[in-house]
GROMACS .gro file of C-alpha atoms in nm:
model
  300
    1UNK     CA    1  -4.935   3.668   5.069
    2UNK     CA    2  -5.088   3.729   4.710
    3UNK     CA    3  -4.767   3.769   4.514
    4UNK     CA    4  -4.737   3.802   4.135
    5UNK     CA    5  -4.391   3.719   3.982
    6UNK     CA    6  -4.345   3.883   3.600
    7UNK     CA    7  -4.045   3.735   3.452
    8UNK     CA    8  -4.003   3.846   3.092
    9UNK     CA    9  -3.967   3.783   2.851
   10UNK     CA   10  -3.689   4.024   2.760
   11UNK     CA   11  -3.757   4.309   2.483
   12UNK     CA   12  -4.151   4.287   2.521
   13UNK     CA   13  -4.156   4.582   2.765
   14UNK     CA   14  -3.974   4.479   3.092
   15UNK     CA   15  -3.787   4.743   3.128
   16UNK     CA   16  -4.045   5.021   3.067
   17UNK     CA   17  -4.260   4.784   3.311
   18UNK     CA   18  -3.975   4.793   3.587
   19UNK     CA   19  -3.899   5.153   3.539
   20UNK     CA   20  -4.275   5.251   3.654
   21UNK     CA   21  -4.269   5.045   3.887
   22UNK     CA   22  -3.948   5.218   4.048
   23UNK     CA   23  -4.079   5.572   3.982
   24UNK     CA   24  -4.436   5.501   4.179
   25UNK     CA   25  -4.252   5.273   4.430
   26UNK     CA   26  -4.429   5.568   4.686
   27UNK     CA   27  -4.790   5.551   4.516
   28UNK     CA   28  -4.834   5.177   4.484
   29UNK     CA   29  -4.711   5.114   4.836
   30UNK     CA   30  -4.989   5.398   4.959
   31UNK     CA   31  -5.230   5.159   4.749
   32UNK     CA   32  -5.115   4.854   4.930
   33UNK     CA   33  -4.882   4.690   4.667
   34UNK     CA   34  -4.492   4.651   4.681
   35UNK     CA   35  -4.264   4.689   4.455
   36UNK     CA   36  -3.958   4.603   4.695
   37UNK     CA   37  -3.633   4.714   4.738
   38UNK     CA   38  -3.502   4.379   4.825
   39UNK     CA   39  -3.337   4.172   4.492
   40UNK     CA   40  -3.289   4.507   4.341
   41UNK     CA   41  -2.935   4.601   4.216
   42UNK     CA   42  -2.677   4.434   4.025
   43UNK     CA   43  -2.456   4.567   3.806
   44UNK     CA   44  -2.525   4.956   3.919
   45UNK     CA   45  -2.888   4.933   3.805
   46UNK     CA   46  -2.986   5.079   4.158
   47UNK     CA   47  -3.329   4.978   4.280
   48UNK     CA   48  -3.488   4.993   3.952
   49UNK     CA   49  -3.441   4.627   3.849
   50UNK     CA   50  -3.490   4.308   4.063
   51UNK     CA   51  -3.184   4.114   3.844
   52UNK     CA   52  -3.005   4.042   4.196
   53UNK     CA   53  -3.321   3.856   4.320
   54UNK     CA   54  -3.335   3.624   4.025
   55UNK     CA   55  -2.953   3.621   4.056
   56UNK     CA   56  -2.934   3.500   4.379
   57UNK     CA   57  -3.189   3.214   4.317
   58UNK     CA   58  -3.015   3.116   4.065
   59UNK     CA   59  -3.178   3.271   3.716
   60UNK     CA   60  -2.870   3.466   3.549
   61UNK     CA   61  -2.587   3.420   3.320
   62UNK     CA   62  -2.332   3.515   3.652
   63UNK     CA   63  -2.282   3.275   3.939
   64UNK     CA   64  -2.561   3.168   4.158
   65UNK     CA   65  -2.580   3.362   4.558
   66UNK     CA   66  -2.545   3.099   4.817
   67UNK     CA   67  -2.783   3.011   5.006
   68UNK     CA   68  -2.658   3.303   5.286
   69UNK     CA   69  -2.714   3.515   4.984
   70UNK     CA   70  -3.083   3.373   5.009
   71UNK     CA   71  -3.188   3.425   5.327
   72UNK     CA   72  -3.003   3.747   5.379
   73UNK     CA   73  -3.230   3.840   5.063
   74UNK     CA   74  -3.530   3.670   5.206
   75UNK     CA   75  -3.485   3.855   5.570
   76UNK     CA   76  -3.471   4.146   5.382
   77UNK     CA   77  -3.796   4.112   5.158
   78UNK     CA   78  -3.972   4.002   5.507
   79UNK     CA   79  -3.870   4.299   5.656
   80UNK     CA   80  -3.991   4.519   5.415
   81UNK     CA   81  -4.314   4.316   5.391
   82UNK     CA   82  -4.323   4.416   5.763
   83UNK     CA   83  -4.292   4.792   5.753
   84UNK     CA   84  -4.537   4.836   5.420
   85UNK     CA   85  -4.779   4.541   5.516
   86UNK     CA   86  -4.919   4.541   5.171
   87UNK     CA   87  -5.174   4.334   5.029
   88UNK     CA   88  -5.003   4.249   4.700
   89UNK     CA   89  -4.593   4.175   4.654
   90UNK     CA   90  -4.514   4.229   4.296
   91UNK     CA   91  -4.157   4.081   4.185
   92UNK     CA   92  -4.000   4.138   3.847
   93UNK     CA   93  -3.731   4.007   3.597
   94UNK     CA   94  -3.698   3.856   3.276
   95UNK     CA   95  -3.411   3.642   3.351
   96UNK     CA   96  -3.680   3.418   3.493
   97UNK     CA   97  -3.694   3.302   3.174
   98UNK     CA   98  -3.357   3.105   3.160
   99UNK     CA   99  -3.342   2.785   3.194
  100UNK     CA  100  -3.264   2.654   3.568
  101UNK     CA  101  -3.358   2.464   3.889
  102UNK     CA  102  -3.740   2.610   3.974
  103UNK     CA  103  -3.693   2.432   4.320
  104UNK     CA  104  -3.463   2.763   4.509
  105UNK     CA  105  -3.730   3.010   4.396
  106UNK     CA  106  -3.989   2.770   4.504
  107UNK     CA  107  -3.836   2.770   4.891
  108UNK     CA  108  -3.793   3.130   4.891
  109UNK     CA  109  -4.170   3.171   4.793
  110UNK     CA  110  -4.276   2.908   4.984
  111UNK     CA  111  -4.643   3.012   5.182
  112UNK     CA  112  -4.723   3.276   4.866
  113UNK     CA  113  -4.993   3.263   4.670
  114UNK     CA  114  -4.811   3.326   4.383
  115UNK     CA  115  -4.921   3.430   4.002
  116UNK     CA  116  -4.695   3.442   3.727
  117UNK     CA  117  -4.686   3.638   3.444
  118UNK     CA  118  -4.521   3.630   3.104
  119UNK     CA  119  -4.532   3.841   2.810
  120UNK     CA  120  -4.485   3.677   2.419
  121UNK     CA  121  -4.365   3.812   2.074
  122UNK     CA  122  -4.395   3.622   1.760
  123UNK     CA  123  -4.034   3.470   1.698
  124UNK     CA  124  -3.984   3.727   1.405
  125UNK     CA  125  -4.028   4.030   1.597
  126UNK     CA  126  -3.909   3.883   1.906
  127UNK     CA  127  -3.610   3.815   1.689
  128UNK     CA  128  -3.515   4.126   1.577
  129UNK     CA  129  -3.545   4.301   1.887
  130UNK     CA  130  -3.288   4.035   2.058
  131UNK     CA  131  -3.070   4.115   1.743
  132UNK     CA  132  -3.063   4.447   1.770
  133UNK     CA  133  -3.014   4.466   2.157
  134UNK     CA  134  -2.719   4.151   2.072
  135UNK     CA  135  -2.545   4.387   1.863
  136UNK     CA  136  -2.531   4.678   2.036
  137UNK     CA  137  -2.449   4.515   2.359
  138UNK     CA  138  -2.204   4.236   2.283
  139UNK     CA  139  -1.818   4.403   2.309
  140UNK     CA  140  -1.583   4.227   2.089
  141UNK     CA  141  -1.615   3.979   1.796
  142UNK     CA  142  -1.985   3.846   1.751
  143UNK     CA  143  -2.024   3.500   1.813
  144UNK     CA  144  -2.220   3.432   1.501
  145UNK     CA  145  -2.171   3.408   1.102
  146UNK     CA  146  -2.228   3.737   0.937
  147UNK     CA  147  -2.629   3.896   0.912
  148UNK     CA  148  -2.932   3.809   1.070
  149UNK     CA  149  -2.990   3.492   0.957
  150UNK     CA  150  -2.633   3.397   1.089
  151UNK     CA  151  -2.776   3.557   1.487
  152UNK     CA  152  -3.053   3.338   1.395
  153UNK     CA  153  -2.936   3.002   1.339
  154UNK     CA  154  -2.653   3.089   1.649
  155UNK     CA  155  -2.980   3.112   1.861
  156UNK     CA  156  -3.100   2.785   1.779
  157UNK     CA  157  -2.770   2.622   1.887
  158UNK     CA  158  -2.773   2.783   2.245
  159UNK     CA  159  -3.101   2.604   2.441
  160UNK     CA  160  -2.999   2.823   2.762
  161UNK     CA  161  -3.283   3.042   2.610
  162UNK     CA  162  -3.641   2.937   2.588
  163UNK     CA  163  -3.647   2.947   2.230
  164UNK     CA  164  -3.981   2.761   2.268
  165UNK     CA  165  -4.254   2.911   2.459
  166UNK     CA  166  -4.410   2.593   2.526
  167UNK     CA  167  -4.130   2.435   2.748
  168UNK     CA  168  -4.087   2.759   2.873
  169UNK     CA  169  -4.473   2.739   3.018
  170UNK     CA  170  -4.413   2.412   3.146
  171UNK     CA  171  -4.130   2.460   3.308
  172UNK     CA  172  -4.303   2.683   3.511
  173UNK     CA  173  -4.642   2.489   3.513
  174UNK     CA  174  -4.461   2.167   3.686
  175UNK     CA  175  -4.406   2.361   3.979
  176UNK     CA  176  -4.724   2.595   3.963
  177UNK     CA  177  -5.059   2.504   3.867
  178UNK     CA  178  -5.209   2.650   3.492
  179UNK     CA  179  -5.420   2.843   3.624
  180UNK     CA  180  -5.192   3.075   3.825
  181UNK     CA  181  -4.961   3.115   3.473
  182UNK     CA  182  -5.067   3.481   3.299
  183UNK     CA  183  -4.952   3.439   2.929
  184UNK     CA  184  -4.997   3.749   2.698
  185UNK     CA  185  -4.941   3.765   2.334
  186UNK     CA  186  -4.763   4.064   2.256
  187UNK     CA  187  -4.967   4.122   1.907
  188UNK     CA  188  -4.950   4.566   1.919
  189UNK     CA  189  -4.701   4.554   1.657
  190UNK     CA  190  -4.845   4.300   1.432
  191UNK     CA  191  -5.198   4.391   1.400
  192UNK     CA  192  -5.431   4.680   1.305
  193UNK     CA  193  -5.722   4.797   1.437
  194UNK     CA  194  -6.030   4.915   1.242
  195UNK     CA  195  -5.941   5.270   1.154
  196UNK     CA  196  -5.608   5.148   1.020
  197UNK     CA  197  -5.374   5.224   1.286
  198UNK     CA  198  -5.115   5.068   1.470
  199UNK     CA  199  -5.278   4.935   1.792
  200UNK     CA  200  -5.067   5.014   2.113
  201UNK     CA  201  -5.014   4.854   2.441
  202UNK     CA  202  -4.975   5.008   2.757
  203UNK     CA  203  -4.735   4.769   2.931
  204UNK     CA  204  -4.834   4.931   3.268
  205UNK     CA  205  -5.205   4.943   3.241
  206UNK     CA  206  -5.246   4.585   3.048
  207UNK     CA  207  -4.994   4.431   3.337
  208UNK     CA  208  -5.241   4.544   3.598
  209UNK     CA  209  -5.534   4.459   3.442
  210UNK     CA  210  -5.406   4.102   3.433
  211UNK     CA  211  -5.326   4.069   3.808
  212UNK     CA  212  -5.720   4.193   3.824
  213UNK     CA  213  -5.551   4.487   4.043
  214UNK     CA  214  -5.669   4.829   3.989
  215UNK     CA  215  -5.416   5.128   3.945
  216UNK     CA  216  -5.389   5.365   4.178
  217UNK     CA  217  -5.571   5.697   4.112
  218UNK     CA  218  -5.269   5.876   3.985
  219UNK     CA  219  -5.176   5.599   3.760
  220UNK     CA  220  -5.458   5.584   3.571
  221UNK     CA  221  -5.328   5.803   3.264
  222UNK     CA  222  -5.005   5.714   3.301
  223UNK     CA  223  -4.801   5.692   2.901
  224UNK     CA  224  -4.559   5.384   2.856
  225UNK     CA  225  -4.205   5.523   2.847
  226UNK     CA  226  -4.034   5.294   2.501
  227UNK     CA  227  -3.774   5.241   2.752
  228UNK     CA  228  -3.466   5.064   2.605
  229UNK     CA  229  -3.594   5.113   2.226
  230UNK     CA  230  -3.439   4.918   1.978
  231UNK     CA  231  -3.289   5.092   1.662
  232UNK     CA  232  -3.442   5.059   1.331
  233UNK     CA  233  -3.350   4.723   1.097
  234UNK     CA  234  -3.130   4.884   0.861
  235UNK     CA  235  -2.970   5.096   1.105
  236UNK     CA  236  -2.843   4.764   1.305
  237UNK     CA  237  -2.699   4.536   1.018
  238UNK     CA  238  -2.521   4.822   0.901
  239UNK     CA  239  -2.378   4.926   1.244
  240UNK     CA  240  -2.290   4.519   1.270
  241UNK     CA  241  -2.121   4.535   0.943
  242UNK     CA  242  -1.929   4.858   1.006
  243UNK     CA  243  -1.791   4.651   1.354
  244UNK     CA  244  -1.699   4.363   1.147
  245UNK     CA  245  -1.491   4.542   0.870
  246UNK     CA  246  -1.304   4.753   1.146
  247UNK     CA  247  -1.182   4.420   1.304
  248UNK     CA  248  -1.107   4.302   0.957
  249UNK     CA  249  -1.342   4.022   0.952
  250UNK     CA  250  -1.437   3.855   0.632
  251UNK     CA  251  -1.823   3.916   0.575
  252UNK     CA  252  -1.863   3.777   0.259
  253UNK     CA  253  -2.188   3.883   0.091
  254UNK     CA  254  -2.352   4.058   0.340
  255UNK     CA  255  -2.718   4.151   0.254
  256UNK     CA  256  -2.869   4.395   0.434
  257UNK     CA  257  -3.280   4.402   0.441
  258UNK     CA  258  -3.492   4.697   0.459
  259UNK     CA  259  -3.701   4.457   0.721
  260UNK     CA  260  -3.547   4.183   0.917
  261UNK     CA  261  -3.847   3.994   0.915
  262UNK     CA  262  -3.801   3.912   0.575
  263UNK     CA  263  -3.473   3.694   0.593
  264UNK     CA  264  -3.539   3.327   0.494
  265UNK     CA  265  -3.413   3.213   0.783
  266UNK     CA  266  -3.682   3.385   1.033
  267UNK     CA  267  -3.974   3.242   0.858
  268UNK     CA  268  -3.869   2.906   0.896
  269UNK     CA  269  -3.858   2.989   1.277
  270UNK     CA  270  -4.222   3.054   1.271
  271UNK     CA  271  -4.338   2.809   1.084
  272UNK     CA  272  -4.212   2.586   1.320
  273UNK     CA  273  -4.320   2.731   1.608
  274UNK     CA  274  -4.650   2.700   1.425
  275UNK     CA  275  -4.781   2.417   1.668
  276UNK     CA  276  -4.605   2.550   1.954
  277UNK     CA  277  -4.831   2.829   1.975
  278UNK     CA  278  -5.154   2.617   1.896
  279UNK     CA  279  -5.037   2.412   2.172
  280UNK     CA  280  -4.971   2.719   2.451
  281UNK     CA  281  -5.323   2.861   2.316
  282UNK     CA  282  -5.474   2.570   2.381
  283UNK     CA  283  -5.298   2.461   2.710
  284UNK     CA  284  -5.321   2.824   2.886
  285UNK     CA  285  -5.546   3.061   2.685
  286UNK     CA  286  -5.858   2.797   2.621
  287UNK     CA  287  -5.812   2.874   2.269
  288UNK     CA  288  -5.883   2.568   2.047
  289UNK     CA  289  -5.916   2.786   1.708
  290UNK     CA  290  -5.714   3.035   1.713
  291UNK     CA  291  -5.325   2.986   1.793
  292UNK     CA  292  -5.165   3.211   2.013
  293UNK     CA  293  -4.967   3.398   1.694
  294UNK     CA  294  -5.150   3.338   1.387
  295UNK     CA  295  -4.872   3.170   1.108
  296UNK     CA  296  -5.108   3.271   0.794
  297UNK     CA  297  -4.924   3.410   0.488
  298UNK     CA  298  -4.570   3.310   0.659
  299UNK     CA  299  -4.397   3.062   0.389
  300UNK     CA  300  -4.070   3.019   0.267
   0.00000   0.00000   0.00000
């Protein structure tokens, strides 16, 4: 079966990509695609999210299912398979992206013709949206020094996360060949377009145009839902300060910047991810000139 696999990355759209593929489950399976029910769930996120499918095979922060677990969950994907008999299975979560064993997924797809697909910030942006997301998420004390830069330089010091897009890639391309390995610079929030204005993506109609699937009729004007939206720089380091003097932490002096993407301590994490993404472009994007983010201007 022709099945595409999206994993991620997290905060480059997933969850306004999951959430229309929940709400036209009924469409797409008319159309011959499935979005299944099976490996939805976890942690009361209903059948929107497939985070107890990755769980189960071992991608999530919370202990791996057994293997019962897997082919309960694999019994129940083939039965759904059975009842829809579509033409494309579509499976979705960004917590493909940790860092673990490829080989249980790998069983559990075995006899697919699988196609993965994974979205890409540049580190900056993809940076501050983690921060943000880190910050109003994580209950208690933060785990890292005061600021951005401090979330920064506590990210380098945890490899759970692929940090580097390269060894992300190959993870996945030494147990799937290149060519079935979708990458997609995320570049609408970086870049203009002639008449000056921000250029938008929409997740849902770039994500099918990469599987070379056509939408369904009704889907064709669909408008990307900024599901999960980040708040706005200044907004976060002060809410991160505010938590910090309430516990009585020491913050020292804590600078807050109109735009996180100017802190120091970001563009040294792009300039050297500078031949990280000349590598991926050149690797899976047959791009010899032109590196998948471009680096110019960025100095420190």
């Amino acid at each position: 079966m022709r099945t595409v696999l999206h994993i991620g990355m997290n905060k480059t759209g997933s969850t306004s990509l999951q959430n229309a593929l929940h709400r036209d489950r009924a469409a797409l399976r008319s159309s011959g695609m499935l979005y299944p029910e099976a490996g939805c769930g976890l942690s009361g996120t209903a059948v929107i999210f497939q985070y107890e499918l990755s769980r189960v095979l071992g991608y999530s922060n919370t202990p791996a299912g057994s293997e019962g677990d897997a082919g309960k969950l694999k019994a129940d994907l083939e039965n759904e398979i059975t009842a829809h008999n579509p033409n494309l299975l579509i499976l979705s979560s960004e917590y493909f992206c940790l860092r673990r064993d490829i080989s249980r997924l790998q069983q559990f797809l075995a006899g697919h013709d699988l196609t993965v697909v994974v979205y890409l910030r540049r580190h900056d942006f993809w940076y501050a949206s983690l921060y943000a997301q880190a910050v109003a998420s994580i209950p208690g004390a933060f785990p890292w020094s005061p600021g951005f830069a401090g979330y920064v330089d506590w990210l380098a010091r945890h490899p759970d996360h692929f940090h580097s897009y390269g060894a992300l890639l190959d993870h996945w391309r030494a147990a799937f060949p290149a060519a079935n390995i979708v990458v997609r610079p995320l570049t609408h929030d970086l870049h203009r377009n002639e008449a000056g204005k921000p250029e938008t993506l929409n997740m849902v109609h770039d994500f099918f145009l990469q599987i070379s699937t056509p939408l369904p009729e009704h889907l064709a004007h669909i408008e990307l839902r900024r599901d999960n939206r980040s708040a706005g720089p200044v907004q976060v380091q002060e809410a991160e300060l505010n938590r910090r003097v309430q516990r009585g932490e020491a913050v020292g002096d804590f600078e807050i910047f109109p735009q996180l993407v100017e802190a120091e301590a970001v563009q040294r994490v792009i300039l050297t991810q500078a031949a990280d993404y000349a590598y991926i472009a050149e690797k899976y994007l047959g791009q010899t000139m032109q590196p998948l983010f471009s680096t110019a201007g960025v100095t420190v």
